[in-house]
CSV table of C-alpha atoms in Angstrom, one decimal:
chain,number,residue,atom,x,y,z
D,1,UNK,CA,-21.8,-190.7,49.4
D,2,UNK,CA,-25.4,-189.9,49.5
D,3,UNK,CA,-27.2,-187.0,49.1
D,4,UNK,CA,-28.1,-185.8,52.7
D,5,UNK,CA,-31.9,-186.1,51.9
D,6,UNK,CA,-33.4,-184.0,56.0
D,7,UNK,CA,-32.2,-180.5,53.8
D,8,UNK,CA,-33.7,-181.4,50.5
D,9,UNK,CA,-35.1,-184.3,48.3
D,10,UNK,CA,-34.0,-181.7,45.1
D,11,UNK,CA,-31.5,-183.9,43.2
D,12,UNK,CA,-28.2,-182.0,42.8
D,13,UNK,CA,-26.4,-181.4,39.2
D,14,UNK,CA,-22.7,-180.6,39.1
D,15,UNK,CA,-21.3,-178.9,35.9
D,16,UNK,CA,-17.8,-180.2,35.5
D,17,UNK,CA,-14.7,-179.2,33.0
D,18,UNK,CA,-15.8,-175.6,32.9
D,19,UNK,CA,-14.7,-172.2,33.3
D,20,UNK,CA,-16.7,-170.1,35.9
D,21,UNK,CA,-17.6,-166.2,34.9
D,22,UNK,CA,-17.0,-165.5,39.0
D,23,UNK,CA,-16.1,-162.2,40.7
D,24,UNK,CA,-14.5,-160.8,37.4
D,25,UNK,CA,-12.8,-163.5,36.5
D,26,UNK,CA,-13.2,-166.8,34.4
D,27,UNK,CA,-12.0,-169.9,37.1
D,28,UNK,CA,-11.4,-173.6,36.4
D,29,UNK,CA,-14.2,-175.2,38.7
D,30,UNK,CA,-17.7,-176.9,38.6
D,31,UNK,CA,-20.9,-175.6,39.1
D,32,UNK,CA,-22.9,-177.2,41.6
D,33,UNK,CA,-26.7,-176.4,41.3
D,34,UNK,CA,-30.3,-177.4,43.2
D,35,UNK,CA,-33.2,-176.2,43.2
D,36,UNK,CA,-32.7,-173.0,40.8
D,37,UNK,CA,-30.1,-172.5,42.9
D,38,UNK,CA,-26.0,-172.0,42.4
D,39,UNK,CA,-24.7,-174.2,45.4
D,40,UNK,CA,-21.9,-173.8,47.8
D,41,UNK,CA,-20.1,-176.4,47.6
D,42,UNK,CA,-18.2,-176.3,50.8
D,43,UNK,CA,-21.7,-176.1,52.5
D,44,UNK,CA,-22.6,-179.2,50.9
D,45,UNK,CA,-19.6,-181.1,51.9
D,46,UNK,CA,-19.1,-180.2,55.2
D,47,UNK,CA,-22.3,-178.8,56.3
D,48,UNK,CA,-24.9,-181.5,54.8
D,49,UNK,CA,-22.0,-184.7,53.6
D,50,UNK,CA,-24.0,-184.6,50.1
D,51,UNK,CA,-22.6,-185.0,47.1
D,52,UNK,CA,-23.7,-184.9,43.4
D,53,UNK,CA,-26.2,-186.7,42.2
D,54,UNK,CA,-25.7,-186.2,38.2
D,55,UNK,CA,-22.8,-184.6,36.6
D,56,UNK,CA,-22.5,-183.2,33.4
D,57,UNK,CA,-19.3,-182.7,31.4
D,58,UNK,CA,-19.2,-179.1,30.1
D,59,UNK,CA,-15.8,-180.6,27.7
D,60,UNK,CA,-13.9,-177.5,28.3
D,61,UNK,CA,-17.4,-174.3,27.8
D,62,UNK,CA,-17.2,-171.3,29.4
D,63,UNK,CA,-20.0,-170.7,31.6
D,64,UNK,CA,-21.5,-167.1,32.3
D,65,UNK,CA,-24.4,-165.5,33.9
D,66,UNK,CA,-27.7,-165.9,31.2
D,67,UNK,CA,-27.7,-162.4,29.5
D,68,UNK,CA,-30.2,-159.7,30.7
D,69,UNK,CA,-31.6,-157.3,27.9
D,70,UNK,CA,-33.4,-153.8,28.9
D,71,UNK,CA,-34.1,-152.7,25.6
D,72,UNK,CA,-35.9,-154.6,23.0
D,73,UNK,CA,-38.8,-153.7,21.4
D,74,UNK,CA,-39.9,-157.2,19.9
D,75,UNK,CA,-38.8,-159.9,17.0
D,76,UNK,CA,-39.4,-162.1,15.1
D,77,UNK,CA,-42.4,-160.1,13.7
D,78,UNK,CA,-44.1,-159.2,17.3
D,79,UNK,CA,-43.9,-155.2,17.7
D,80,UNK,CA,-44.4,-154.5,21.8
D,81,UNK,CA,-45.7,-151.3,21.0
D,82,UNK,CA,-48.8,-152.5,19.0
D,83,UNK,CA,-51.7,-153.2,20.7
D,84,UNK,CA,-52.8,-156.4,19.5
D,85,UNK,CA,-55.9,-158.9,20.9
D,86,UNK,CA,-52.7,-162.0,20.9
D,87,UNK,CA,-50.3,-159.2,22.6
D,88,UNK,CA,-49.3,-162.0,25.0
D,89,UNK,CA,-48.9,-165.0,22.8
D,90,UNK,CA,-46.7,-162.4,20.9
D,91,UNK,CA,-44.4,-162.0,24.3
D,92,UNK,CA,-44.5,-165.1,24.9
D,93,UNK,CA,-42.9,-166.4,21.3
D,94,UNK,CA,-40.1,-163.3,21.4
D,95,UNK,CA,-39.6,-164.6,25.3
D,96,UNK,CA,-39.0,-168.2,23.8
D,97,UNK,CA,-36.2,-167.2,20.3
D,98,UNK,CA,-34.2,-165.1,22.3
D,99,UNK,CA,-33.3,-168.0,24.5
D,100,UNK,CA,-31.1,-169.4,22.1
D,101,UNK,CA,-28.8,-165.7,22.0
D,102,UNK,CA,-28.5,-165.9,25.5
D,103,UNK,CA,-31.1,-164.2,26.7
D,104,UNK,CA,-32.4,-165.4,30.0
D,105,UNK,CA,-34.4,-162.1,31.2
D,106,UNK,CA,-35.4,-159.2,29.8
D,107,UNK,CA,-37.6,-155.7,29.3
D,108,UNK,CA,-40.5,-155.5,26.8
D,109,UNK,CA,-40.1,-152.3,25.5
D,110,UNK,CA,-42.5,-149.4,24.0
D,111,UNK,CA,-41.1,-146.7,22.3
D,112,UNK,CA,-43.1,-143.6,22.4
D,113,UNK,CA,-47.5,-144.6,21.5
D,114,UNK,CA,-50.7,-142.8,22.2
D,115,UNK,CA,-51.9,-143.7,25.6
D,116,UNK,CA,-54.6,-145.6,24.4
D,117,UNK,CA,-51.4,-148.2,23.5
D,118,UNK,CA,-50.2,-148.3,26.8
D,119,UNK,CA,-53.7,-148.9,28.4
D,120,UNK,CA,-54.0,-151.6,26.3
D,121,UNK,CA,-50.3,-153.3,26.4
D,122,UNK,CA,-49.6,-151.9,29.7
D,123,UNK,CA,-51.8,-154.7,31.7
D,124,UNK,CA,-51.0,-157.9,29.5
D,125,UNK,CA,-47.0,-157.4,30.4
D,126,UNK,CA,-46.4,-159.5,33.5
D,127,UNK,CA,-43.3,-159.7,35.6
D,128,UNK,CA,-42.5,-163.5,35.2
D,129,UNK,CA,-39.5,-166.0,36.1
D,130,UNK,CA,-38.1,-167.5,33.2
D,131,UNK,CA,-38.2,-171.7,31.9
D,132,UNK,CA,-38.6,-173.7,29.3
D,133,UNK,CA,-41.5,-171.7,28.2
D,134,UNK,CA,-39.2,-168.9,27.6
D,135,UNK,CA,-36.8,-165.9,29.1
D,136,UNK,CA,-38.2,-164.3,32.2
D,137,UNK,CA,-39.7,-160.5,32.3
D,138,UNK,CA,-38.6,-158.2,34.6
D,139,UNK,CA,-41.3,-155.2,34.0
D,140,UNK,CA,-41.7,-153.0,31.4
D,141,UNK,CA,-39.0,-150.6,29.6
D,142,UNK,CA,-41.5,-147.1,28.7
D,143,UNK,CA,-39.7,-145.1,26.0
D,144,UNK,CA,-41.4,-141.9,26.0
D,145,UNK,CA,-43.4,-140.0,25.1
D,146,UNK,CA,-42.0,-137.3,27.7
D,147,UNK,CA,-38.8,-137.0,24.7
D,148,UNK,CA,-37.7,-134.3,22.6
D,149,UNK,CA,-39.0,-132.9,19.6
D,150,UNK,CA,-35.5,-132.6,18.3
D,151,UNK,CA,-34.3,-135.7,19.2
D,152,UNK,CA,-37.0,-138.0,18.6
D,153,UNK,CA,-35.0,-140.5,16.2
D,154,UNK,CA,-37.6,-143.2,15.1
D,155,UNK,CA,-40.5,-141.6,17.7
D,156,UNK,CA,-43.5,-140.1,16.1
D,157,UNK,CA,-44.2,-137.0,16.3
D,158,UNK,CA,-47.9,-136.4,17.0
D,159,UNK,CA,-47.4,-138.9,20.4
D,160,UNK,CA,-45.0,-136.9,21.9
D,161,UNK,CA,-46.2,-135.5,25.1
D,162,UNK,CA,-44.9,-132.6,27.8
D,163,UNK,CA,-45.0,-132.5,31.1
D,164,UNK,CA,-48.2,-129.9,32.4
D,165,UNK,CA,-49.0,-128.6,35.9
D,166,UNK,CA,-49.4,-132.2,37.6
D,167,UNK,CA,-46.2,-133.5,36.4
D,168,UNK,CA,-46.4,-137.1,37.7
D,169,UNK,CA,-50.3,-137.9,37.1
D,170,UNK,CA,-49.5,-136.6,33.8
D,171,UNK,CA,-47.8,-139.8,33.0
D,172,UNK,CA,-49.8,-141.9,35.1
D,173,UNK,CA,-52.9,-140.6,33.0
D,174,UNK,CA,-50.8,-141.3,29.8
D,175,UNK,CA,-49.2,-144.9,31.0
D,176,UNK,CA,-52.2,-145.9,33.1
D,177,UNK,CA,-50.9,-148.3,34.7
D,178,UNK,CA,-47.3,-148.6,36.5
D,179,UNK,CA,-47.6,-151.9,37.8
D,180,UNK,CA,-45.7,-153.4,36.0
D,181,UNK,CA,-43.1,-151.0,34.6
D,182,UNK,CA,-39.2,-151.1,35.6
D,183,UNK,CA,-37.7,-148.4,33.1
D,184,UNK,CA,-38.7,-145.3,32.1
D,185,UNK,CA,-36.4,-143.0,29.2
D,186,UNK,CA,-37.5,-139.4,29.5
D,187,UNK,CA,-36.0,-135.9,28.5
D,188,UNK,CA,-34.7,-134.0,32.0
D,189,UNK,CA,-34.6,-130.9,30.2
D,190,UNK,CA,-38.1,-131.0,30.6
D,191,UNK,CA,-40.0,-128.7,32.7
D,192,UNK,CA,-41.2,-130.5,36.2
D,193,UNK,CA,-38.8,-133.6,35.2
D,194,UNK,CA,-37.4,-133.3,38.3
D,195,UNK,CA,-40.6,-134.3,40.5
D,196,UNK,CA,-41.7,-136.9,38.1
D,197,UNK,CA,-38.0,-138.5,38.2
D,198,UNK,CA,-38.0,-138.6,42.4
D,199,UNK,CA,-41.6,-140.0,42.2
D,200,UNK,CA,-40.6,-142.8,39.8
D,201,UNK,CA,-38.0,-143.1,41.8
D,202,UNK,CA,-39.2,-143.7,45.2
D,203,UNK,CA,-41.6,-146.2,43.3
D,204,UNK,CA,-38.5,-148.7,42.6
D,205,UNK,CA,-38.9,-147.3,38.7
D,206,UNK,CA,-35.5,-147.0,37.0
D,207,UNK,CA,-35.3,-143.2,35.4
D,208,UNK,CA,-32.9,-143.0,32.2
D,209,UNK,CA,-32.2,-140.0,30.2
D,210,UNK,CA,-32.8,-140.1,26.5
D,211,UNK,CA,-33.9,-138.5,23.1
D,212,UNK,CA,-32.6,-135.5,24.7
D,213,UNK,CA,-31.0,-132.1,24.1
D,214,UNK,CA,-30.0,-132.0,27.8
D,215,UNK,CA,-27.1,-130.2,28.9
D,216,UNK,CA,-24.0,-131.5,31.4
D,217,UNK,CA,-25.9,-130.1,33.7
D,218,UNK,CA,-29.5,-130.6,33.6
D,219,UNK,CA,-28.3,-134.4,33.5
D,220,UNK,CA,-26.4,-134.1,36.4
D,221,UNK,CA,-29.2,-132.8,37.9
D,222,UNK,CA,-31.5,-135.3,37.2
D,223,UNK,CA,-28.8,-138.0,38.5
D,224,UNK,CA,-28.9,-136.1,41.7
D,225,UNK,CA,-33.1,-136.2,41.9
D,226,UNK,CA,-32.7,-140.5,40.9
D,227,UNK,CA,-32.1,-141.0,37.5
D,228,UNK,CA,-29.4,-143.8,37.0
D,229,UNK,CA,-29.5,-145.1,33.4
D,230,UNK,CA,-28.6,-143.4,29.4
D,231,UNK,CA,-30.8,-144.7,26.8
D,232,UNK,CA,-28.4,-145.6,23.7
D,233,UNK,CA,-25.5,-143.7,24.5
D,234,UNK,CA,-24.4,-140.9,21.6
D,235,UNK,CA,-27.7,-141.7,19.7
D,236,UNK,CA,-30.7,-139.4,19.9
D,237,UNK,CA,-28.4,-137.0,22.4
D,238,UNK,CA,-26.6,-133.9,21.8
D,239,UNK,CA,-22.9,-135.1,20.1
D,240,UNK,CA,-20.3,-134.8,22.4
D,241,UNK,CA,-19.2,-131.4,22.7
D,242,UNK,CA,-15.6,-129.8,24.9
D,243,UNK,CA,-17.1,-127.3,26.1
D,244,UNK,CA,-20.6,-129.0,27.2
D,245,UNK,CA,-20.3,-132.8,26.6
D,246,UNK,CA,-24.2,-133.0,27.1
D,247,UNK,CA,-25.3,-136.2,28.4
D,248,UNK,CA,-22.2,-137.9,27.4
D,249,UNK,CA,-20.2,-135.8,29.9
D,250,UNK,CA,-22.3,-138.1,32.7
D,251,UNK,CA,-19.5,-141.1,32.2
D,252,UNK,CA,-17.1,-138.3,34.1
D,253,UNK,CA,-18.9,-136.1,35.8
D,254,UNK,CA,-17.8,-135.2,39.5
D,255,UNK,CA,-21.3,-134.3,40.3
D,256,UNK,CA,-22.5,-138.0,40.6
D,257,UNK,CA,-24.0,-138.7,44.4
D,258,UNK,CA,-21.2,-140.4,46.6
D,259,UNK,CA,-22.6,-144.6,46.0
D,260,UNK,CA,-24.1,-144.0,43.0
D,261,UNK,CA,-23.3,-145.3,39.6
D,262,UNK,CA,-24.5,-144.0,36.3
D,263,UNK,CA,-24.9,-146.6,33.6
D,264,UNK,CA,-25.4,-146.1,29.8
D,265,UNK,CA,-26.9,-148.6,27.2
D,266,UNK,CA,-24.9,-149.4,23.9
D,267,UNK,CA,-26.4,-150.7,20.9
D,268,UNK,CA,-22.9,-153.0,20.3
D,269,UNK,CA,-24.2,-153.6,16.4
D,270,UNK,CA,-21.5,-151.9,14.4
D,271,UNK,CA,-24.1,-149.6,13.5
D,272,UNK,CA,-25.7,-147.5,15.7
D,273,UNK,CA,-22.1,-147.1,17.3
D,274,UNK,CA,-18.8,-146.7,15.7
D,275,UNK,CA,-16.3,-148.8,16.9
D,276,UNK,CA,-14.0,-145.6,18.3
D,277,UNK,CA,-17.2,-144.5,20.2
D,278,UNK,CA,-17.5,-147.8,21.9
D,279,UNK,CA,-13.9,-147.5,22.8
D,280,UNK,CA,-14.1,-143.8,23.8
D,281,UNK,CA,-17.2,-145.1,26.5
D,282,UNK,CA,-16.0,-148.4,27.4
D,283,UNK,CA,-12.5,-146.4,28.7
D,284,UNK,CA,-14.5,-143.9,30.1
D,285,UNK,CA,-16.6,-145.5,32.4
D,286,UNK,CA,-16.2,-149.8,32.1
D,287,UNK,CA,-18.1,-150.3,35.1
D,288,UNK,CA,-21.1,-148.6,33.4
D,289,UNK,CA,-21.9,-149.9,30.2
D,290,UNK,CA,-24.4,-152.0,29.6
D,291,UNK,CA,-25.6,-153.8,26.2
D,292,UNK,CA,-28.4,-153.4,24.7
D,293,UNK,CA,-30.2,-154.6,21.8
D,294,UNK,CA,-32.7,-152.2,21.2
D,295,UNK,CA,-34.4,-154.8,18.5
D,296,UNK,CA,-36.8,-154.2,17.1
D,297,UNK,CA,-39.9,-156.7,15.2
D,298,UNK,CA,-37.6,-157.1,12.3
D,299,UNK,CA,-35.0,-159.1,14.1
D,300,UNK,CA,-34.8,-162.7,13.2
D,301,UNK,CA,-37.2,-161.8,9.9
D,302,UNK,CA,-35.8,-161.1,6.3
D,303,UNK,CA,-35.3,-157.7,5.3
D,304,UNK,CA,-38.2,-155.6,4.0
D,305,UNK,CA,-40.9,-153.5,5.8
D,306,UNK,CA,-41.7,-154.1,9.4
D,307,UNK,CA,-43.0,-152.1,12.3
D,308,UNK,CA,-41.4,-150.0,15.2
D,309,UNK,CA,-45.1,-148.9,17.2
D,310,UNK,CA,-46.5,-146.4,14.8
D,311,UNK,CA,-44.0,-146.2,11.7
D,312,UNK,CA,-43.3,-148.3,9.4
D,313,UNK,CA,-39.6,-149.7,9.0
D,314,UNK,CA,-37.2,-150.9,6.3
D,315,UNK,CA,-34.4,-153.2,6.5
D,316,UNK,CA,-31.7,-153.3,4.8
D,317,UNK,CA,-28.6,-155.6,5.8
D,318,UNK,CA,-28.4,-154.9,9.4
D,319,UNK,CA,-29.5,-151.3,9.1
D,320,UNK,CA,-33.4,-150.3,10.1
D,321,UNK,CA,-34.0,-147.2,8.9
D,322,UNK,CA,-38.0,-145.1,9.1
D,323,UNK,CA,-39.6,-146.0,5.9
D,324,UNK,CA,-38.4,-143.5,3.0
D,325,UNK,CA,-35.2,-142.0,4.9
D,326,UNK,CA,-31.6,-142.4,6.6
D,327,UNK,CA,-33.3,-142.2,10.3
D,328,UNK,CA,-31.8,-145.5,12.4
D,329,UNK,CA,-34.6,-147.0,14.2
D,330,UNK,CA,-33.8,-149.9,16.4
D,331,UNK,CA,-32.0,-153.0,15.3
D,332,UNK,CA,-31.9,-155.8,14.3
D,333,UNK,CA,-29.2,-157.3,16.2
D,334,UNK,CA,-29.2,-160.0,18.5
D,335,UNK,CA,-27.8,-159.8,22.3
D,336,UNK,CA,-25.1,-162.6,21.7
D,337,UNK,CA,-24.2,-160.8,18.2
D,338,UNK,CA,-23.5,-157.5,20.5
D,339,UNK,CA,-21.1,-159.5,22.9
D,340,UNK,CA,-18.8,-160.1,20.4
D,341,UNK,CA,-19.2,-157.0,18.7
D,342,UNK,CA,-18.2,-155.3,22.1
D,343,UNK,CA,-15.6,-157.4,22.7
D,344,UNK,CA,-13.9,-157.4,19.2
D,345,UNK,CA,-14.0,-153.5,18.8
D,346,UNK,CA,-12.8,-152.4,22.3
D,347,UNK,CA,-10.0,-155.3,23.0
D,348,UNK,CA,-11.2,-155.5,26.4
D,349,UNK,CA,-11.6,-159.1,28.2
D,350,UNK,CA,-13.8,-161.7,28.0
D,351,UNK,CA,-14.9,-161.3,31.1
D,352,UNK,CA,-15.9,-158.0,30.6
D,353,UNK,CA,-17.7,-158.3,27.8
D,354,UNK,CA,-19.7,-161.1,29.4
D,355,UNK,CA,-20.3,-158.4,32.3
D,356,UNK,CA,-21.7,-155.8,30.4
D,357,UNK,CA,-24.4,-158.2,29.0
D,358,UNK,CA,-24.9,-159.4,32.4
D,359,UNK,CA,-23.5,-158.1,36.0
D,360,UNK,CA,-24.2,-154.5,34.9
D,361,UNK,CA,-27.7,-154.4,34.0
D,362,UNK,CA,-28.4,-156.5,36.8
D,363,UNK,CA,-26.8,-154.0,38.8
D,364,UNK,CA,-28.8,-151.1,37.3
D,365,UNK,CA,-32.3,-153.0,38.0
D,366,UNK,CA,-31.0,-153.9,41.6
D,367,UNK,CA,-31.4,-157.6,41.2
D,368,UNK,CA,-27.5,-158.4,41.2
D,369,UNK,CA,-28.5,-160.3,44.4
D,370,UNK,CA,-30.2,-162.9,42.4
D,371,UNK,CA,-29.1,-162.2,38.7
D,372,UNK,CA,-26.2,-161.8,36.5
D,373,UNK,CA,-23.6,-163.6,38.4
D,374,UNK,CA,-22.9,-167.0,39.5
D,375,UNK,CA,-22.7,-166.6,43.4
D,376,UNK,CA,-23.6,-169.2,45.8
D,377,UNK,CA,-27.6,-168.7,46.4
D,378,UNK,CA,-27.8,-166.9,43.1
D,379,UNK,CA,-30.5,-168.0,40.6
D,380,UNK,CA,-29.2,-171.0,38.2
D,381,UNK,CA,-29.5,-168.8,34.7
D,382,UNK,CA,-26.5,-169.1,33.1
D,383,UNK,CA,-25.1,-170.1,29.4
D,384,UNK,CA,-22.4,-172.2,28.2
D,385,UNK,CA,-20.5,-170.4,25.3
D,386,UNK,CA,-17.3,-171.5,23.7
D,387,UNK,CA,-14.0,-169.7,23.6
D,388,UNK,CA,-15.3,-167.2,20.5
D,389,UNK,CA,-18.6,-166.4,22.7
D,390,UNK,CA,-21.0,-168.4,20.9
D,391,UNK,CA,-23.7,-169.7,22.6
D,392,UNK,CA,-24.0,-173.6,23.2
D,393,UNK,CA,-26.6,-173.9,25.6
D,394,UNK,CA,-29.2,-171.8,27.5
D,395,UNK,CA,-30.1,-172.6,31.3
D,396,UNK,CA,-32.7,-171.0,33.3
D,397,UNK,CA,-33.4,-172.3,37.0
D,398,UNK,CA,-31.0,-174.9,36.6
D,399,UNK,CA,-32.9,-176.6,33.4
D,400,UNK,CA,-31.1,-176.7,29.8
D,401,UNK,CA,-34.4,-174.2,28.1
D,402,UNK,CA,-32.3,-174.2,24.6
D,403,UNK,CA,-29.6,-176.0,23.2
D,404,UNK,CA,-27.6,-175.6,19.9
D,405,UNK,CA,-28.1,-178.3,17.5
D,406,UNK,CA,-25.1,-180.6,17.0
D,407,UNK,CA,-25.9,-180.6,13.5
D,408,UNK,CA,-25.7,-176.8,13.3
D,409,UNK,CA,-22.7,-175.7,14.9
C-alpha cells in the first residue's frame, strides 16, 4: 500500500522485532518513525492508509529513550570549565563520543570558576538539537560558586562566592549571561537564597541544592521557594543523620508542595556511592532518581593528571581524586556504565533503570513532552541495547548517529 504522500513526502521507517521502553514497561512491538518523529501507528493506518516504507529488523534489541545526562563536566580531555579560544570545537567533540554510551542530550557543566570563566564559556554554549554531528545541548548546568566552604569537595576555594545585598544581580554579575543556562546547584543555607532561587525560578532555570550543610529544613524551604533537583546525592551534603537527615531527608519529607516532585542525581559508578546507599535512595524515592555522570575531562583518557576547571586531577582506576589527596572529584564513568551499575546494585527492573537515565531527567528539565520516552509525537532519540544493557546503536531524530562495530562487540 502506498505511503499517503498529501500528509508528507518524509519516507517512513518501521523498527521491527523489538522491545519498546513504553509507559514503564518493555512491549513486543515496532517502532514506527518520520520526520524525527515516533509515529502512531493507528493514525497511519486508518487516518492516512500509509504504510512503511523501509523496515529494519531490530533481531530481538531492546529499544529505550536516548539517555539524557545533566551533569558532565567534559571528556575525552575537553574541561567545560576552561576557558579556551577552541571552547566550541571542544563541545562539539565531547557532544560527538558520548553518542556511542547512549547519550543523546545533555548539560555542559561548570563547576565552581572565577567569573571571568563564565563570561567567557557562558556565550559559546548553545542550546542545540542533536545529529550526526553529535548529542544535543539542552543549556548550561552552573555548579557554583554560591556553595559552601565546608562542603566544597573538588571546588576551589578562592572562587567561592556569597550572596551580598542584591542577591540575584549578584549572580547575574558573576555568570553574566543566563541565556543559555538550565541548572543551577547552590547552597540554600545561604543568606537571600531564597529570592535568588524564585528568580531563577520564574526564569525556567532549574534550582538544585548542593555542596551544602543545609539542614531538613532550610531544604525544604528552598523546595517550597522552587528548587526541584539534589546535586550528587550523599556527596558534598551533611551524612544522613536521625535526628536531622539534612538534605537527604528531602526523598521523605511531607513538606514537598502538593504536584511537585523532588529529584536527586546519583553518580551510579561504584564509587562515589556505595552500593547500600543507592539501594537506601532508589527505595526511598524511585520516581526521583536520576543518573548522573558527573565526568569529568579524564573520561575516555588514560589515567594520570587531568583537569577539573581550576585543579588539577589524578586518576587512578576509576577513582579522580584533587591532585596530592583522597578528595573525589568527578568521574570518570560513562552514562551507559552507570545504567548497569544502577541496575546490578539495587535489583530493580530494567525498565527502571532505563528510566532513571531517561524519563526522569526529562521530567526534571520539563521536556518529557518531547524527550525521554517513546510516545507517539515524541522526538525519535532512542538506543537499541541488548538484554545486559549494552549499547548497540545510537539514534537521534530518527537517524542511526553511532553504531557499535560488528567487529567489536
Amino acid at each position: 500500500m502506498p505511503s499517503n504522500k498529501s500528509v508528507s513526502d518524509a519516507p517512513i521507517v518501521q523498527f521491527t522485532n523489538c522491545r519498546i521502553l513504553r509507559d514503564h514497561r518493555l512491549q513486543r512491538e515496532d517502532l514506527w518513525v518520520r520526520e524525527g518523529k515516533i509515529l502512531n501507528p493507528e493514525k497511519l493506518f486508518f487516518d492516512e492508509k500509509g504504510s512503511a516504507d523501509l523496515q529494519l529488523d531490530c533481531k530481538g534489541s531492546i529499544i529505550a529513550p536516548g539517555f539524557i545526562d545533566v551533569q558532565i563536566n567534559g571528556g575525552f580531555g575537553v574541561d567545560f570549565s576552561l576557558a579556551t579560544d577552541d571552547f566550541k570545537s571542544g563541545i562539539d567533540l565531547v557532544s560527538q563520543k558520548i553518542l556511542s554510551h547512549g547519550v543523546t542530550s545533555f548539560c555542559p557543566t561548570l563547576v565552581t570558576s572565577p567569573p571571568s570563566v563564565y563570561h567567557q564559556v557562558l556565550p559559546q554554549i548553545s542550546v542545540k538539537n542533536g545529529g550526526a554531528h553529535g548529542a544535543g545541548i539542552l543549556g548550561a548546568h552552573l555548579e557554583g560558586p554560591f556553595i559552601s566552604k565546608e562542603k566544597k569537595g573538588a571546588h576551589p576555594e578562592h572562587c567561592l562566592r556569597t550572596f551580598e545585598a542584591g542577591a540575584f544581580q549578584d549572580l547575574l554579575n558573576t555568570y553574566g549571561f543566563l541565556d543559555c543556562v538550565r541548572i543551577v546547584t547552590l547552597a540554600p543555607e545561604m543568606k537571600r537564597s531564597s529570592e535568588v532561587i524564585r528568580e531563577l525560578t520564574k526564569r525556567g532555570i532549574c534550582v538544585s541544592l548542593g555542596h551544602s550543610v543545609a539542614n531538613l529544613s532550610q531544604a525544604e524551604e528552598a523546595v517550597q521557594h522552587g528548587a526541584t533537583f539534589i546535586t550528587h546525592l550523599f556527596n558534598a551534603m551533611l551524612p544522613f543523620h536521625h535526628r536531622d537527615p539534612g538534605i537527604v531527608g528531602l526523598l521523605t519529607s511531607d513538606k514537598i508542595p502538593a504536584g511537585r516532585r523532588v529529584f536527586y542525581g546519583m553518580i551510579s559508578d561504584g564509587i562515589h556511592t556505595n552500593p547500600a546507599a543507592l539501594r537506601i535512595a532508589h527505595r526511598a524515592h524511585p520516581k526521583g532518581l536520576v543518573l548522573v555522570t558527573d565526568a569529568i575531562a579524564g573520561m575516555g583518557l588514560a589515567p594520570g593528571r587531568h583537569t577539573l576547571g581550576q585543579q588539577v586531577v589524578e586518576i587512578d582506576g576509576l577513582n579522580t581524586y584533587i591532585a596530592g589527596t583522597k578528595t573525589l572529584s568527578g568521574s570518570v564513568a560513562t552514562m551507559d556504565t552507570c545504567v548497569r551499575h544502577f541496575q546490578e546494585a539495587t535489583g530493580c527492573s530494567i525498565e527502571m533503570a532505563l528510566e532513571a537515565a531517561s524519563l526522569h531527567p526529562a521530567q526534571l528539565l520539563g521536556i518529557e513532552h518531547n524527550k525521554g520516552t517513546l510516545n507517539y509525537d515524541s522526538d525519535a532519540d532512542f538506543l537499541m541495547l541488548n538484554d545486559n544493557l549494552y549499547v548497540q546503536a545510537t539514534y537521534i531524530a530518527g537517524q542511526e548517529v553511532w553504531r557499535q562495530d560488528a567487529s567489536s562487540m
